[in-house]
Coordinates of C-alpha atoms and ligand atoms in Angstrom, one line a residue:
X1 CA -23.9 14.0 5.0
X2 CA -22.9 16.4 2.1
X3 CA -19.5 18.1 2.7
X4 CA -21.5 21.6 3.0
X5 CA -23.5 19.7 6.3
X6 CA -20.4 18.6 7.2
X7 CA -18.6 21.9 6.8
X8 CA -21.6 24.0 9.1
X9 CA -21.2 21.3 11.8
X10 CA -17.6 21.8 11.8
X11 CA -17.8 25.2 11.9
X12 CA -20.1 25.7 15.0
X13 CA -18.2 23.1 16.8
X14 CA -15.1 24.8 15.8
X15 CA -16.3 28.2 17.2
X16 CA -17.6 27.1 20.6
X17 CA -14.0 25.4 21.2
X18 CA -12.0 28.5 19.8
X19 CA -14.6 30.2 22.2
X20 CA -13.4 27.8 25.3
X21 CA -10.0 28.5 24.8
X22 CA -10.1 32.0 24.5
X23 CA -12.4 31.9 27.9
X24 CA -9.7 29.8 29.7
X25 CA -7.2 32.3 28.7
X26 CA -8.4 35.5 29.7
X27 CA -9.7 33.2 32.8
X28 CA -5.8 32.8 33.4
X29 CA -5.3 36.2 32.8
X30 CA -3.2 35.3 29.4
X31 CA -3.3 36.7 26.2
X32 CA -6.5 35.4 23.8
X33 CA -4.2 34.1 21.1
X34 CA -1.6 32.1 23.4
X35 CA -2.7 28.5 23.0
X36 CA -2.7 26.9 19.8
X37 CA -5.4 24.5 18.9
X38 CA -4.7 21.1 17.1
X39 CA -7.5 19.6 15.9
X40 CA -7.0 15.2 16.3
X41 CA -8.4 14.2 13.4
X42 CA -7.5 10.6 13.9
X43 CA -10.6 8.5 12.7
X44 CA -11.6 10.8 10.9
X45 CA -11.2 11.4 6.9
X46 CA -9.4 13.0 4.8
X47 CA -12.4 15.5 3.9
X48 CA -12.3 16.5 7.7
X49 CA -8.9 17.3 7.5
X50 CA -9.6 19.9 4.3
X51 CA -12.4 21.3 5.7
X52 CA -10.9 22.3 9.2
X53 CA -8.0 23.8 6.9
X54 CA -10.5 25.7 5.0
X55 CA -12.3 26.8 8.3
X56 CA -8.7 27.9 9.2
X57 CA -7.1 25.3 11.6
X58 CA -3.5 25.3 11.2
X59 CA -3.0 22.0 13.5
X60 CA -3.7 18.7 13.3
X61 CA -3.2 15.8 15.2
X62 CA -2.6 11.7 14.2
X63 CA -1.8 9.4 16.2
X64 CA -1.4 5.6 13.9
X65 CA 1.1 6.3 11.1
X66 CA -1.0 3.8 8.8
X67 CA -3.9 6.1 8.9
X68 CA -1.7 9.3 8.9
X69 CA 0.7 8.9 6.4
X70 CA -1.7 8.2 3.3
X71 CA -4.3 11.0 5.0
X72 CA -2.1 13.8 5.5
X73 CA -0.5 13.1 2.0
X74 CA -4.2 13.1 0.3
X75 CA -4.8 16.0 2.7
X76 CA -1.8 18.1 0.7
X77 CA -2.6 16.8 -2.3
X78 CA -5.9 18.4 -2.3
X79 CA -4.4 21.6 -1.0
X80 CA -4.9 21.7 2.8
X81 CA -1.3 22.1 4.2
X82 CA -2.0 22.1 7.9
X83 CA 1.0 20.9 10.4
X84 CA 0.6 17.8 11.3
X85 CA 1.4 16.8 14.9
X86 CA 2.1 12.6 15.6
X87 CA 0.3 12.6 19.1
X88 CA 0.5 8.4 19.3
X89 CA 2.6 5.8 20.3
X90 CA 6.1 5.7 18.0
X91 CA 8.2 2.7 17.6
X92 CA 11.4 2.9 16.3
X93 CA 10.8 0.9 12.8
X94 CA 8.0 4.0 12.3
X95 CA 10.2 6.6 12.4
X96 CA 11.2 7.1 8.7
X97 CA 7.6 6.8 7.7
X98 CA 6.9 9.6 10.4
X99 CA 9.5 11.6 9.6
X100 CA 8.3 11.8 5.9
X101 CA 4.8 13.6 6.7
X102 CA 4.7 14.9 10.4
X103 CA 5.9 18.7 11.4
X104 CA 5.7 17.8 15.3
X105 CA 6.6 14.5 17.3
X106 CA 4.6 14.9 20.0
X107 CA 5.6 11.4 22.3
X108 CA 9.0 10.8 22.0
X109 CA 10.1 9.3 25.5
X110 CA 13.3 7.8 25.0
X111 CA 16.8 8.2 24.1
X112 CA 16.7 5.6 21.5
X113 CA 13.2 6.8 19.3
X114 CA 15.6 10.2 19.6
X115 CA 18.2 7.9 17.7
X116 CA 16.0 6.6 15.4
X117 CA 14.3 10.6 14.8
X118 CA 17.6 11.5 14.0
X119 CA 18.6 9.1 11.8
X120 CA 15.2 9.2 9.8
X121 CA 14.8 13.4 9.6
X122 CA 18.3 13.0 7.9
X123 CA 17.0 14.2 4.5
X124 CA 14.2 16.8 5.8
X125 CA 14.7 20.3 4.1
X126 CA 13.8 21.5 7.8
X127 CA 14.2 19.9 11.5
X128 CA 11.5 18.1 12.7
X129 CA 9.7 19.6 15.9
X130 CA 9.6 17.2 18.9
X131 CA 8.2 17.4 22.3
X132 CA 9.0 15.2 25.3
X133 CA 6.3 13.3 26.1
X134 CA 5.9 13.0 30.5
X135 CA 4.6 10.8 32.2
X136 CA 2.8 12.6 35.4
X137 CA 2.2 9.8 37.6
X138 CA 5.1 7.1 36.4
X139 CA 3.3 4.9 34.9
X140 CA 5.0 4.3 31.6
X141 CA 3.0 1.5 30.4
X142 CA 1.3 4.7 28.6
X143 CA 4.2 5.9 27.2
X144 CA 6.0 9.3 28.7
X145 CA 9.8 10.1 30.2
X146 CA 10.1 9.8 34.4
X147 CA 11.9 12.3 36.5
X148 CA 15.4 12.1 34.7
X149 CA 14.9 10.4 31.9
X150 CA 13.3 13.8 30.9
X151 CA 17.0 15.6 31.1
X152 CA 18.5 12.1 29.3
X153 CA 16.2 12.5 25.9
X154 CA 16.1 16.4 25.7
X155 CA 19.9 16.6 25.5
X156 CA 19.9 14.0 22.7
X157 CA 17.7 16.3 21.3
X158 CA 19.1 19.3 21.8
X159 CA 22.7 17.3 20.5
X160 CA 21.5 17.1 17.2
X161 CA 20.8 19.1 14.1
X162 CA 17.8 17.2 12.6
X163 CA 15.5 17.8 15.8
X164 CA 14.2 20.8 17.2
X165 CA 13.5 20.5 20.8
X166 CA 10.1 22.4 21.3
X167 CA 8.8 21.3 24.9
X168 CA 7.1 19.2 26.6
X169 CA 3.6 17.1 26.0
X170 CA 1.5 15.3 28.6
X171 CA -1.8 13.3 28.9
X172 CA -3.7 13.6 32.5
X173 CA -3.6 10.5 34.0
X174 CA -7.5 9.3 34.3
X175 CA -8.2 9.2 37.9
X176 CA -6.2 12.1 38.5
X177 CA -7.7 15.6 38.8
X178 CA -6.4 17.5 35.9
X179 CA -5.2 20.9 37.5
X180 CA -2.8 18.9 40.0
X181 CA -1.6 16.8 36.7
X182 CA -0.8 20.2 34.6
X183 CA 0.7 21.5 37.7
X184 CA 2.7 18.4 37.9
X185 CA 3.7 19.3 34.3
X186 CA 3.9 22.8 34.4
X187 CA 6.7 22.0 37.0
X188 CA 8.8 19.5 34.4
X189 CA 8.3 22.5 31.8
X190 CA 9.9 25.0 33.8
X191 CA 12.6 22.5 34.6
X192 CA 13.1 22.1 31.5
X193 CA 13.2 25.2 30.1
X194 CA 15.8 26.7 32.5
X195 CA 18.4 23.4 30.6
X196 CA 16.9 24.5 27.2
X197 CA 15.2 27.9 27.1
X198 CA 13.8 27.5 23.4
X199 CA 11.8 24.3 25.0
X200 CA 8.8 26.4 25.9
X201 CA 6.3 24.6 24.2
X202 CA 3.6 22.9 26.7
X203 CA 0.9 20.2 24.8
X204 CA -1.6 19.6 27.0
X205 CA -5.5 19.6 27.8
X206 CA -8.1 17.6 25.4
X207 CA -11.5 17.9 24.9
X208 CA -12.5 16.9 28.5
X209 CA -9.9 19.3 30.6
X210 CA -8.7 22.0 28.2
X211 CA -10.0 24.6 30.7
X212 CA -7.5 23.5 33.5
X213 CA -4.6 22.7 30.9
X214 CA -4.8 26.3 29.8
X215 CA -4.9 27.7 33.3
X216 CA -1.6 25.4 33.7
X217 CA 0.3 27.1 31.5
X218 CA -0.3 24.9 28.1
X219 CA 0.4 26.2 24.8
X220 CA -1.4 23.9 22.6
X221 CA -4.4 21.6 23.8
X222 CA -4.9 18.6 21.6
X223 CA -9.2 18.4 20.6
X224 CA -10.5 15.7 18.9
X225 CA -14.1 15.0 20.4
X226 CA -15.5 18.6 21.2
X227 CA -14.5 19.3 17.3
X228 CA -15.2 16.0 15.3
X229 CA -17.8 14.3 17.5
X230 CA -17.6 10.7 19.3
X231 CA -15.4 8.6 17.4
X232 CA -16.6 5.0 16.7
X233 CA -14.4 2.7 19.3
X234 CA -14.9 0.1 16.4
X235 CA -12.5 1.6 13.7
Ligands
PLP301 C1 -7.2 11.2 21.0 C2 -6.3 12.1 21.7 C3 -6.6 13.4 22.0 C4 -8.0 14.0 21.7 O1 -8.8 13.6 22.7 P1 -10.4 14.1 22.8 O2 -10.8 13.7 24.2 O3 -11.1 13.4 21.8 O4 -10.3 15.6 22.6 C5 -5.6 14.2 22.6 N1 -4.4 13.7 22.8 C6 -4.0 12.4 22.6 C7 -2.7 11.9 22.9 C8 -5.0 11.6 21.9 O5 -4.6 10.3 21.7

């Protein structure tokens, strides 16, 4: 496909989700500009990422630091500068790579990635943004902070001078039906907020339930299928 194709497909499928979210806000009865979108580009290349810049998303999302790192770098190089958001998995020996590229850590989850953050944003010009990643039904196998654990890592953040607490981040656990999950989170949020009122960020809502993460309360939904297409379970 030649990047002009490419360009027009990601432009129509970037209007009709821009289209969904502004729906699902005034739906909420909330203002059409309050969620921001981040477009998860993982899989996908480095020409993706410039185009959606150039079609004017300001968000994107990674989640393996091996395909992030060189992309997002290539991705600035060529003069797209969106934010980049690290939506996967982070263990602690990633987190100077990380640090080096990523505006927003989406998943941290425990008090010793928070020591390892802080250690590795040491030389950033600016904090790095991070979000407490929950876990809604307590199954951290997939990653996320349970009931306390939440109050444990946001302090840490909140302690030091290279972080910048922003919120919270969830994913909807699959069986679950995904208003009670963001409800569920919505909950932690508001918990959370009244310890750290700048913590109002809420990352929730993909491609499948944005509708009832934005009628939750989110204030960014995380789209990677609706905007790229299927990505290939192979790569
Ligand atoms: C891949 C991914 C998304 C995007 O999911 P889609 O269903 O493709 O929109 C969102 N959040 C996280 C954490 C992901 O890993």
């Amino acid at each position: 496909m030649t990047d002009a194709a490419r360009r027009d497909e990601l432009a129509v499928s970037l209007a009709e989700v821009r289209e969904r979210i502004v729906r699902a806000c005034v739906a909420a009865g909330r203002e059409p500009d309050a969620v921001t979108l981040v477009a998860v580009t993982k899989t996908y290349p480095v020409s993706d990422v410039v185009l959606l810049a150039g079609l004017g998303v300001t968000d994107v999302g990674e989640n393996r630091d091996q395909e992030a790192g060189p992309k997002i770098e290539a991705a600035r190089a060529a003069g797209a500068t969106p934010r980049c958001h690290f939506i996967g998995q982070l263990q602690r020996n990633k987190a100077k790579s990380v640090a080096g590229y990523a505006d927003v850590i989406e998943t941290v989850d425990s008090v010793r990635l928070v020591t390892a953050l802080d250690r590795a944003a040491a030389d950033r010009p600016e904090p790095l943004g991070v979000l407490v990643q929950v876990s809604i039904d307590g199954d951290v196998a997939r990653g996320g902070a349970v009931e306390d654990d939440l109050w444990r890592i946001s302090d840490a953040v909140a302690a030091t001078t290279t972080l910048r607490l922003g919120g919270v981040m969830a994913v909807a656990p699959r069986e679950w039906d995904p208003d009670r999950a963001f409800e569920q989170l919505a909950v932690r949020s508001a918990g959370l907020v009244e310890r750290h009122p700048v913590a109002t960020a809420i990352s929730a809502g993909m491609s499948g339930d944005l509708e009832a993460a934005v009628r939750h309360g989110a204030t960014h939904v995380r789209i990677g299928t609706s905007l790229l297409g299927m990505r290939n379970l192979l790569r």
